[in-house]
mmCIF file of C-alpha atoms and ligand atoms in Angstrom:
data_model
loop_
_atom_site.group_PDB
_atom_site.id
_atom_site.type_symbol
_atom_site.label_atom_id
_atom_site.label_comp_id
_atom_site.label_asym_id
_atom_site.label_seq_id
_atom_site.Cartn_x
_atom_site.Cartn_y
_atom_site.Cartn_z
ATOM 1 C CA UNK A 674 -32.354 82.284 -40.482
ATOM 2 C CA UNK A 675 -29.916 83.195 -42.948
ATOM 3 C CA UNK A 676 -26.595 81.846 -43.328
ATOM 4 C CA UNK A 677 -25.021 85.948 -44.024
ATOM 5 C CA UNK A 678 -26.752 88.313 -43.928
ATOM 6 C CA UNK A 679 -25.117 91.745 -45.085
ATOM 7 C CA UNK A 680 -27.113 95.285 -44.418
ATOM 8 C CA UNK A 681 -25.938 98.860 -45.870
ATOM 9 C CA UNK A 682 -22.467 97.732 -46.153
ATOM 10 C CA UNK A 683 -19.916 100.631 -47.539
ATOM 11 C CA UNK A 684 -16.387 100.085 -47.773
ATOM 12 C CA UNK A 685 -13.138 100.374 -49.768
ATOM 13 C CA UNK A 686 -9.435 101.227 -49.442
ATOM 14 C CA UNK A 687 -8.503 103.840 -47.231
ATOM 15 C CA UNK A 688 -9.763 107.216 -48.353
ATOM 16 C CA UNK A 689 -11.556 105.882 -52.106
ATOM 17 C CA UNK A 690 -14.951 103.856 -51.107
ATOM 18 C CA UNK A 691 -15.849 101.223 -53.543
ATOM 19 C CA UNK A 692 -19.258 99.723 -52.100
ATOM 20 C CA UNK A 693 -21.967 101.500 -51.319
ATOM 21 C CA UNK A 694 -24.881 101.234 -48.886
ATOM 22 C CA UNK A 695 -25.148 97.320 -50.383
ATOM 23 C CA UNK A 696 -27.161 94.825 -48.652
ATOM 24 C CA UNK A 697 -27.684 91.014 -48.950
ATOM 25 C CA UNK A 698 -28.608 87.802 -48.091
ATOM 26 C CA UNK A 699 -27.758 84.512 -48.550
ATOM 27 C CA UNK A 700 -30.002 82.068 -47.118
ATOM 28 C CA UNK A 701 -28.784 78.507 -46.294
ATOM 29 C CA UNK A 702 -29.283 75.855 -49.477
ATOM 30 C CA UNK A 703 -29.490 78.120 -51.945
ATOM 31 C CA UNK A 704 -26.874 80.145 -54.168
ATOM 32 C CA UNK A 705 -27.010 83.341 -54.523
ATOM 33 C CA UNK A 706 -24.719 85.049 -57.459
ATOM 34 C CA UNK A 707 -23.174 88.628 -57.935
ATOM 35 C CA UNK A 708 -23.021 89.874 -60.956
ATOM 36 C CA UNK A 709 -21.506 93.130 -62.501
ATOM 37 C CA UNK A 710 -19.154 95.062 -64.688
ATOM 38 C CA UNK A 711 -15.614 94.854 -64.485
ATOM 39 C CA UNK A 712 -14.773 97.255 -61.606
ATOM 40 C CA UNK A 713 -17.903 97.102 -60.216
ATOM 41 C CA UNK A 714 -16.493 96.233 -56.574
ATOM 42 C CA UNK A 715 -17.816 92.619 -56.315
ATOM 43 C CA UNK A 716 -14.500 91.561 -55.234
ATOM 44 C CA UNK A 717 -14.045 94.423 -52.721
ATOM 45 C CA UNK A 718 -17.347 93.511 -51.682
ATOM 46 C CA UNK A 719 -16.961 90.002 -51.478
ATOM 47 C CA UNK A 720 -13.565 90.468 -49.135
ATOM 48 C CA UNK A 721 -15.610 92.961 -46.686
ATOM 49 C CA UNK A 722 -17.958 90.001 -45.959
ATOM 50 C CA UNK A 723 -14.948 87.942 -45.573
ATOM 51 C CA UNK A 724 -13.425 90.364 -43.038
ATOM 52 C CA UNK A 725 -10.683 91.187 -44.731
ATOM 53 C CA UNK A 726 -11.476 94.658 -45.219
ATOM 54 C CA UNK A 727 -13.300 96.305 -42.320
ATOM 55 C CA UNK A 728 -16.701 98.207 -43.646
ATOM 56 C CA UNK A 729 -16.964 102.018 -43.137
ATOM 57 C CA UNK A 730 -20.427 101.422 -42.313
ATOM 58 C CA UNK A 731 -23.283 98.631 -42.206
ATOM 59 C CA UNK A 732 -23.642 94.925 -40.222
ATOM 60 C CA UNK A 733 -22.410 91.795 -40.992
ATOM 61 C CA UNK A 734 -24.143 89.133 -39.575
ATOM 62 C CA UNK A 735 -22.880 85.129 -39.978
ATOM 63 C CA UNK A 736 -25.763 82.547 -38.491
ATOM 64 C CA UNK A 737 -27.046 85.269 -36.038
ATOM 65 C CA UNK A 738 -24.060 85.809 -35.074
ATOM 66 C CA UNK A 739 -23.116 89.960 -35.939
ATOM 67 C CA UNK A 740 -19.353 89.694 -36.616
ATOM 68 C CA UNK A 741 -18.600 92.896 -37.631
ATOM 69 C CA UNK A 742 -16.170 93.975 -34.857
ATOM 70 C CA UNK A 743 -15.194 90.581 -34.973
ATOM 71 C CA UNK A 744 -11.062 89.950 -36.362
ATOM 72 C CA UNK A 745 -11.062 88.969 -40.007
ATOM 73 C CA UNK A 746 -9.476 85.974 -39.288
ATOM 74 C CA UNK A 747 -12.434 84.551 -36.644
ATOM 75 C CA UNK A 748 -14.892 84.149 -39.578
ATOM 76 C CA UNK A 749 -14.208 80.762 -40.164
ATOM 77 C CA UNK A 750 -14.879 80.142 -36.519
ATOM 78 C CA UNK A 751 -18.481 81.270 -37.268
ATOM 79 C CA UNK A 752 -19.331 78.897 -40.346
ATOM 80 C CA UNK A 753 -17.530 81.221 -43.114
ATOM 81 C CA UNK A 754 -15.867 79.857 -45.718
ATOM 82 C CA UNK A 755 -13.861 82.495 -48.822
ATOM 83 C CA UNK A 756 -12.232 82.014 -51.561
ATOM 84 C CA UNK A 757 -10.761 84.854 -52.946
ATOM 85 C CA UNK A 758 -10.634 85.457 -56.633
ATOM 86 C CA UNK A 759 -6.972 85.217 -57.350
ATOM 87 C CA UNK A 760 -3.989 83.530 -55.700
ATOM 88 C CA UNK A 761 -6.410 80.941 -54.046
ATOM 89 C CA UNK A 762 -3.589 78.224 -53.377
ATOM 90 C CA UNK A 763 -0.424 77.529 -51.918
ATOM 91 C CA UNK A 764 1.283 76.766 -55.283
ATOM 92 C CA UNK A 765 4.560 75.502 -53.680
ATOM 93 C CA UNK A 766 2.808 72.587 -51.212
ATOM 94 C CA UNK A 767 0.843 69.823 -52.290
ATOM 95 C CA UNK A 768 -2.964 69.456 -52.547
ATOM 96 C CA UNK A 769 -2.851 67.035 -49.302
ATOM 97 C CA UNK A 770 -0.897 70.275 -47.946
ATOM 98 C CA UNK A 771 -3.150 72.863 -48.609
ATOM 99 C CA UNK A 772 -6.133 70.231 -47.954
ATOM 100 C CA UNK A 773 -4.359 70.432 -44.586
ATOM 101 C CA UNK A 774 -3.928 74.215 -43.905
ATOM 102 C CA UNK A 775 -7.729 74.260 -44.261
ATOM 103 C CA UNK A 776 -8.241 72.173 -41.984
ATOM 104 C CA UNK A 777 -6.880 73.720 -39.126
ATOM 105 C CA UNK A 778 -10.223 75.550 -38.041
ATOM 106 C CA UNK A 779 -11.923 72.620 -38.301
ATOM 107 C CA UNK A 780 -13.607 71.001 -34.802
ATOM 108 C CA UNK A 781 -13.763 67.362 -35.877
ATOM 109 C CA UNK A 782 -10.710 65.196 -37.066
ATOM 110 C CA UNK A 783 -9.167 66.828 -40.280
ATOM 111 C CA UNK A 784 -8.003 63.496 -41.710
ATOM 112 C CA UNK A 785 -11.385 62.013 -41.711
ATOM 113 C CA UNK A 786 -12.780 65.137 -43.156
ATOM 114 C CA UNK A 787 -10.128 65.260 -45.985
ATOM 115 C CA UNK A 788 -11.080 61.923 -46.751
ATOM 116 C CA UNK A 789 -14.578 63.087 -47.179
ATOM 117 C CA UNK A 790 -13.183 66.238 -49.457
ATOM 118 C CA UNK A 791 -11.022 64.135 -51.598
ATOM 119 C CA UNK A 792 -14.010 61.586 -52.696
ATOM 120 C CA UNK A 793 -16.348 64.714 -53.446
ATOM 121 C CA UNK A 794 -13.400 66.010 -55.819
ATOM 122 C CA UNK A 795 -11.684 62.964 -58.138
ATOM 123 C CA UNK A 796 -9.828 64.933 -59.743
ATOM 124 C CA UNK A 797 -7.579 66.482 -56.688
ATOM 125 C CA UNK A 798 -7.662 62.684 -55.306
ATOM 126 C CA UNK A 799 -5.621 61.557 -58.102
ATOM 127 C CA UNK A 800 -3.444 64.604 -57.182
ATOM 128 C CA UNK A 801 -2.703 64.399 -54.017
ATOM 129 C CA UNK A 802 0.894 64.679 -54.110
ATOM 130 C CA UNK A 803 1.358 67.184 -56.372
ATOM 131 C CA UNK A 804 2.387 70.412 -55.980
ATOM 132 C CA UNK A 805 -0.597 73.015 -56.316
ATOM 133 C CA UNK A 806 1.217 75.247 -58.470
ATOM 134 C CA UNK A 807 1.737 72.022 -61.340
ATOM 135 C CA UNK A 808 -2.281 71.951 -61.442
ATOM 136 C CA UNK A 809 -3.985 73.517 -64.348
ATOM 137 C CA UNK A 810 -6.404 76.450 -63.235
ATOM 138 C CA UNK A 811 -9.744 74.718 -62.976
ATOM 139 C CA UNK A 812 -8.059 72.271 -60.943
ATOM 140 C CA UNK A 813 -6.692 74.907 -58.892
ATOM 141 C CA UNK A 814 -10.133 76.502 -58.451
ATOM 142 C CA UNK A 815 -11.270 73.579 -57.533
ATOM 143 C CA UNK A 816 -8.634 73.024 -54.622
ATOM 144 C CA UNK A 817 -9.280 76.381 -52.944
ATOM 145 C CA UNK A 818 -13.039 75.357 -53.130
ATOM 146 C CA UNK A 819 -12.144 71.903 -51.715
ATOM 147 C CA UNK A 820 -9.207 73.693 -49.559
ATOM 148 C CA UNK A 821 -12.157 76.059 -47.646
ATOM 149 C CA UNK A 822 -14.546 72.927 -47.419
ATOM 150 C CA UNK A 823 -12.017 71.837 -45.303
ATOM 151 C CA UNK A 824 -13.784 73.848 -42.162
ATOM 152 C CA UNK A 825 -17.265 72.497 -43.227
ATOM 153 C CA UNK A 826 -18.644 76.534 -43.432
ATOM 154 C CA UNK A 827 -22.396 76.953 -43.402
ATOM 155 C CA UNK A 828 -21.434 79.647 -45.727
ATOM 156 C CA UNK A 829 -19.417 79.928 -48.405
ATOM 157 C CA UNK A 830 -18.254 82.771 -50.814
ATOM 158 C CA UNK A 831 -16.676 82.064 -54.028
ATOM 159 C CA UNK A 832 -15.203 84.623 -55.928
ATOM 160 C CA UNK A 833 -15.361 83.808 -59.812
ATOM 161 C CA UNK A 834 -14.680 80.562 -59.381
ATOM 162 C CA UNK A 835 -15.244 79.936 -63.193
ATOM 163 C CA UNK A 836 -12.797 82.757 -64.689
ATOM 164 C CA UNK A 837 -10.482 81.701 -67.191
ATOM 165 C CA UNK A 838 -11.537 78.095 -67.143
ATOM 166 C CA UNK A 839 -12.490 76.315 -70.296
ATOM 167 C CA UNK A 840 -16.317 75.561 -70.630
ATOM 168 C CA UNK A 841 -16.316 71.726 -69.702
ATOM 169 C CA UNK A 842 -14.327 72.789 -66.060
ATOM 170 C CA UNK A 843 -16.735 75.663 -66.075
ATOM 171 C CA UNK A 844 -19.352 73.054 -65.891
ATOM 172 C CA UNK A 845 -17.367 71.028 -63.457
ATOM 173 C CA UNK A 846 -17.220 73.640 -60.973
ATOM 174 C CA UNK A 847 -20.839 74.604 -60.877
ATOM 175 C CA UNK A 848 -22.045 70.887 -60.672
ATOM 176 C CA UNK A 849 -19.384 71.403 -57.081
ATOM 177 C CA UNK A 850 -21.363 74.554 -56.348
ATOM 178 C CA UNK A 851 -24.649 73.070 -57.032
ATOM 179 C CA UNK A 852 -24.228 70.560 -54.865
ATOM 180 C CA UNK A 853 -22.114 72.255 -52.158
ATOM 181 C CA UNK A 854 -25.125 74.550 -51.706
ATOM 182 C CA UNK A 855 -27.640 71.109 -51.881
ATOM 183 C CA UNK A 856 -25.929 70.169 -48.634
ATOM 184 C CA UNK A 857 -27.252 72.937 -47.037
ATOM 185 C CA UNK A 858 -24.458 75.292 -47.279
ATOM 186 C CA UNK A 859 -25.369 78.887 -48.165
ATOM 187 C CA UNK A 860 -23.166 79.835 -51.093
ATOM 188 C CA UNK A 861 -22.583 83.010 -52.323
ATOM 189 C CA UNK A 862 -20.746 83.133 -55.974
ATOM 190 C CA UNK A 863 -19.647 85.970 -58.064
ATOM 191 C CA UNK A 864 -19.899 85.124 -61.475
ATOM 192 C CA UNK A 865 -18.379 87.510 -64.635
ATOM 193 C CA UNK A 866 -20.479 85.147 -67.228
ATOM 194 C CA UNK A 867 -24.053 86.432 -66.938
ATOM 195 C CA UNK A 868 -25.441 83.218 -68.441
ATOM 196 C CA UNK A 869 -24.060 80.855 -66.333
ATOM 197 C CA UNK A 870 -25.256 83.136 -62.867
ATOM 198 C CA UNK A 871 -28.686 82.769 -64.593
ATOM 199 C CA UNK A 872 -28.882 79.329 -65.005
ATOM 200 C CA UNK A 873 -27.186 77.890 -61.992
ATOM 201 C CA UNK A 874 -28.419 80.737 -59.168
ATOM 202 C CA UNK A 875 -31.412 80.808 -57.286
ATOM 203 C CA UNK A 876 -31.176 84.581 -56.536
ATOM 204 C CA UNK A 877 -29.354 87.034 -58.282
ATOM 205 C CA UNK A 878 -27.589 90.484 -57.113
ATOM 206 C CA UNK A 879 -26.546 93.035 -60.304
ATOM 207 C CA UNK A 880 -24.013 95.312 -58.788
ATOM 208 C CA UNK A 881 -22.769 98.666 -61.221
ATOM 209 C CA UNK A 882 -20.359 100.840 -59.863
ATOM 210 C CA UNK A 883 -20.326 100.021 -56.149
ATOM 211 C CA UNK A 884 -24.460 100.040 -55.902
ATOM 212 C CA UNK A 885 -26.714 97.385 -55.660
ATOM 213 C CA UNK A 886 -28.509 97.782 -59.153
ATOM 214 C CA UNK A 887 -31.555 95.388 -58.498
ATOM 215 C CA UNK A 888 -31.320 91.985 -56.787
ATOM 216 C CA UNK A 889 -34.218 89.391 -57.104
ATOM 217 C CA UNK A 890 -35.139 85.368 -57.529
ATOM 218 C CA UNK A 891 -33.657 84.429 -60.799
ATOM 219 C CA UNK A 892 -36.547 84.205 -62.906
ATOM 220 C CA UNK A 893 -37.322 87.847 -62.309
ATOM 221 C CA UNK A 894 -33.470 89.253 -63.068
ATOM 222 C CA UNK A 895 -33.854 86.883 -66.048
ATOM 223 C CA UNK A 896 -36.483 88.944 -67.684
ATOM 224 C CA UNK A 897 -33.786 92.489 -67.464
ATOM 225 C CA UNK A 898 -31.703 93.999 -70.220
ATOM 226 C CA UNK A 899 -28.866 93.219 -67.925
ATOM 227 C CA UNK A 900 -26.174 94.093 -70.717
ATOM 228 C CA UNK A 901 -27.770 97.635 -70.632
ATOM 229 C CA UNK A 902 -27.500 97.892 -67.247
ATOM 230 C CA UNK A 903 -23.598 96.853 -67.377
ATOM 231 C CA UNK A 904 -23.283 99.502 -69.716
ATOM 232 C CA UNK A 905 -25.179 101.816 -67.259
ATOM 233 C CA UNK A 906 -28.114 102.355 -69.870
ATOM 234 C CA UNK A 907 -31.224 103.116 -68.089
ATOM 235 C CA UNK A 908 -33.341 99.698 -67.032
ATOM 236 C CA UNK A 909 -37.058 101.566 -67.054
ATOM 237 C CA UNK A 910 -38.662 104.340 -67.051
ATOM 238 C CA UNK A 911 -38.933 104.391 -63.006
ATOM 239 C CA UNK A 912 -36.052 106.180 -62.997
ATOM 240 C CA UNK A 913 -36.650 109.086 -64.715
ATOM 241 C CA UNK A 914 -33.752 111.174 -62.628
ATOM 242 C CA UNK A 915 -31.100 109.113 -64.596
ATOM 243 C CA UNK A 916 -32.938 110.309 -68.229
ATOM 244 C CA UNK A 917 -30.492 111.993 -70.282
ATOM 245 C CA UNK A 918 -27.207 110.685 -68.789
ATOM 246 C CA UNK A 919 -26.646 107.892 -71.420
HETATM 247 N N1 ADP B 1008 -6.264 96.861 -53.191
HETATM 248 C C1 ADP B 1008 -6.869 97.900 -53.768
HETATM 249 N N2 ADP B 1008 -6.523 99.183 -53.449
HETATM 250 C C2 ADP B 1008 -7.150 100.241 -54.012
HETATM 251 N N3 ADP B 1008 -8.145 100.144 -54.922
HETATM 252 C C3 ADP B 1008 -8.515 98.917 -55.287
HETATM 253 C C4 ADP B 1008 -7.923 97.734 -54.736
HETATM 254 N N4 ADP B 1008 -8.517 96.646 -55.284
HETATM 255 C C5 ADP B 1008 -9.450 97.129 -56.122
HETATM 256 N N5 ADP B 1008 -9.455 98.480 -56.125
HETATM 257 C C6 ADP B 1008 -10.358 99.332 -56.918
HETATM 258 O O1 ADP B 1008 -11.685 99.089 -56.518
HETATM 259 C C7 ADP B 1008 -12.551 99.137 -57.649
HETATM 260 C C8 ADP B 1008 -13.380 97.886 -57.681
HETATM 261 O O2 ADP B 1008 -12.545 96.775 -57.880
HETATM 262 P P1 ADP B 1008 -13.047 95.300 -57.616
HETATM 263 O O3 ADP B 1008 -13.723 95.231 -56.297
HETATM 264 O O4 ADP B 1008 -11.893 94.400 -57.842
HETATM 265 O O5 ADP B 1008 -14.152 95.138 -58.781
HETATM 266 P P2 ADP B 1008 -14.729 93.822 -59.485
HETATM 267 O O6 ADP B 1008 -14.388 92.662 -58.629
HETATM 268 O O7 ADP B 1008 -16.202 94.086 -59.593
HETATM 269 O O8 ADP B 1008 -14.098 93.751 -60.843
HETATM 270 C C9 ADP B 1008 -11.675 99.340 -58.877
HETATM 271 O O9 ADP B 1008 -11.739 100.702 -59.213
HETATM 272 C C10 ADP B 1008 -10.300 98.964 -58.387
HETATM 273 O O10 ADP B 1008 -9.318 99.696 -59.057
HETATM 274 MG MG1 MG B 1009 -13.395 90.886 -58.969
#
């Protein structure tokens, strides 16, 4: 079973729809990455599988369970984990704070499991105290990762966890999401740096403007012109209907 499964999902902010018809999976163990243009609606996408926008159409389904009529805020209760792409902390409380808030949907005992949180991330352990907002950005990142493993979710989505960081914290959060997924989590990340999608995901989503482009194990996405299809350029001659638009 997968750990999300999302089928024809369109949605988007009140009249304009961003996402269409997209479908996905995200199968327990394994990462699966989003990638796409600037614009593209990966984030939209990303926070209609988080139930924070309601779908105009399609199923959402969280380990069998279809949540789609289910309040926004109940998705944790189901195994799913989000962190949004920007303001992913409380700056103004500490990391044992925040550690704290994420805690609250959790069914064991949240001090034991922030124990267990702080020892996977060394750097937020030496931290504890401070206030989230003094951390640099990949440290940040890293507590809103940390923050939503709070609830132990069988799924997790990440929403460029990476951006803006320099390439050694880069590094340091996909070693997290590497092995986040390794203990069986499904994770779903959206990733801006192509490269990085490719080498760390085991199945790979192109989205361009609102569609689902192609989607496919790594290997196979691997072998696309995928900067051609950012631009919108035609990937192959199967599509002869979209000839002549470039
Ligand atoms: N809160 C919002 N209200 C209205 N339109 C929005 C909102 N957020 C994003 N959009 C629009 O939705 C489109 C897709 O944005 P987004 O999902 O953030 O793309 P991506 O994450 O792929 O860069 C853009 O045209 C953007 O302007
Ligand atoms: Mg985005």
């Amino acid at each position: 079973m997968d750990a999300l499964t999302a089928e024809n999902i369109s949605s988007g902010y009140g009249k304009s729809l961003i996402v269409h018809d997209v479908s996905i999976s995200v199968a327990a163990g394994l990462i699966t990455a989003i990638v796409g243009p600037n614009g593209a609606g990966k984030s939209t996408f990303a926070k209609t599988l988080a139930g924070l926008i309601r779908p105009v159409g399609g199923r959402i389904v969280v380990n069998g369970a279809d949540v789609t009529r289910v309040p926004g805020h109940l998705y944790a209760r189901h195994g799913l984990g989000y962190v949004p792409q920007n303001d992913n902390v409380f700056r103004t409380m500490t990391v044992k704070e925040n550690l704290e808030v994420g805690g609250f949907a959790t069914k064991g005992d949240s001090r034991s499991r922030m124990q267990e949180v702080l020892e996977i991330f060394p750097d937020l352990k030496k931290a504890e105290t401070k206030k989230a907002g003094n951390l640099s950005g990949g440290q940040q990142n890293l507590l809103a990762m940390a923050r939503a493993l709070m609830a132990e979710p069988t799924v997790l989505i990440l929403d460029e966890p990476t951006a803006g960081l320099s390439p050694a914290y880069t590094s340091v959060v996909w070693q997290q999401i590497e092995r986040i997924a390794g203990s069986g989590t499904g994770v779903l990340v959206i990733e801006q740096n192509v490269e990085r999608a490719l080498s760390h995901a085991h199945v790979v989503h192109v989205l361009v403007a609102g569609a689902n482009h192609v989607h496919g194990p790594v290997d196979e996405i691997a072998t696309l012109d995928l900067a051609g299809i950012f631009l919108g350029h035609d990937r192959s001659a199967n599509h002869p209907e979209k000839r002549g638009q470039q």
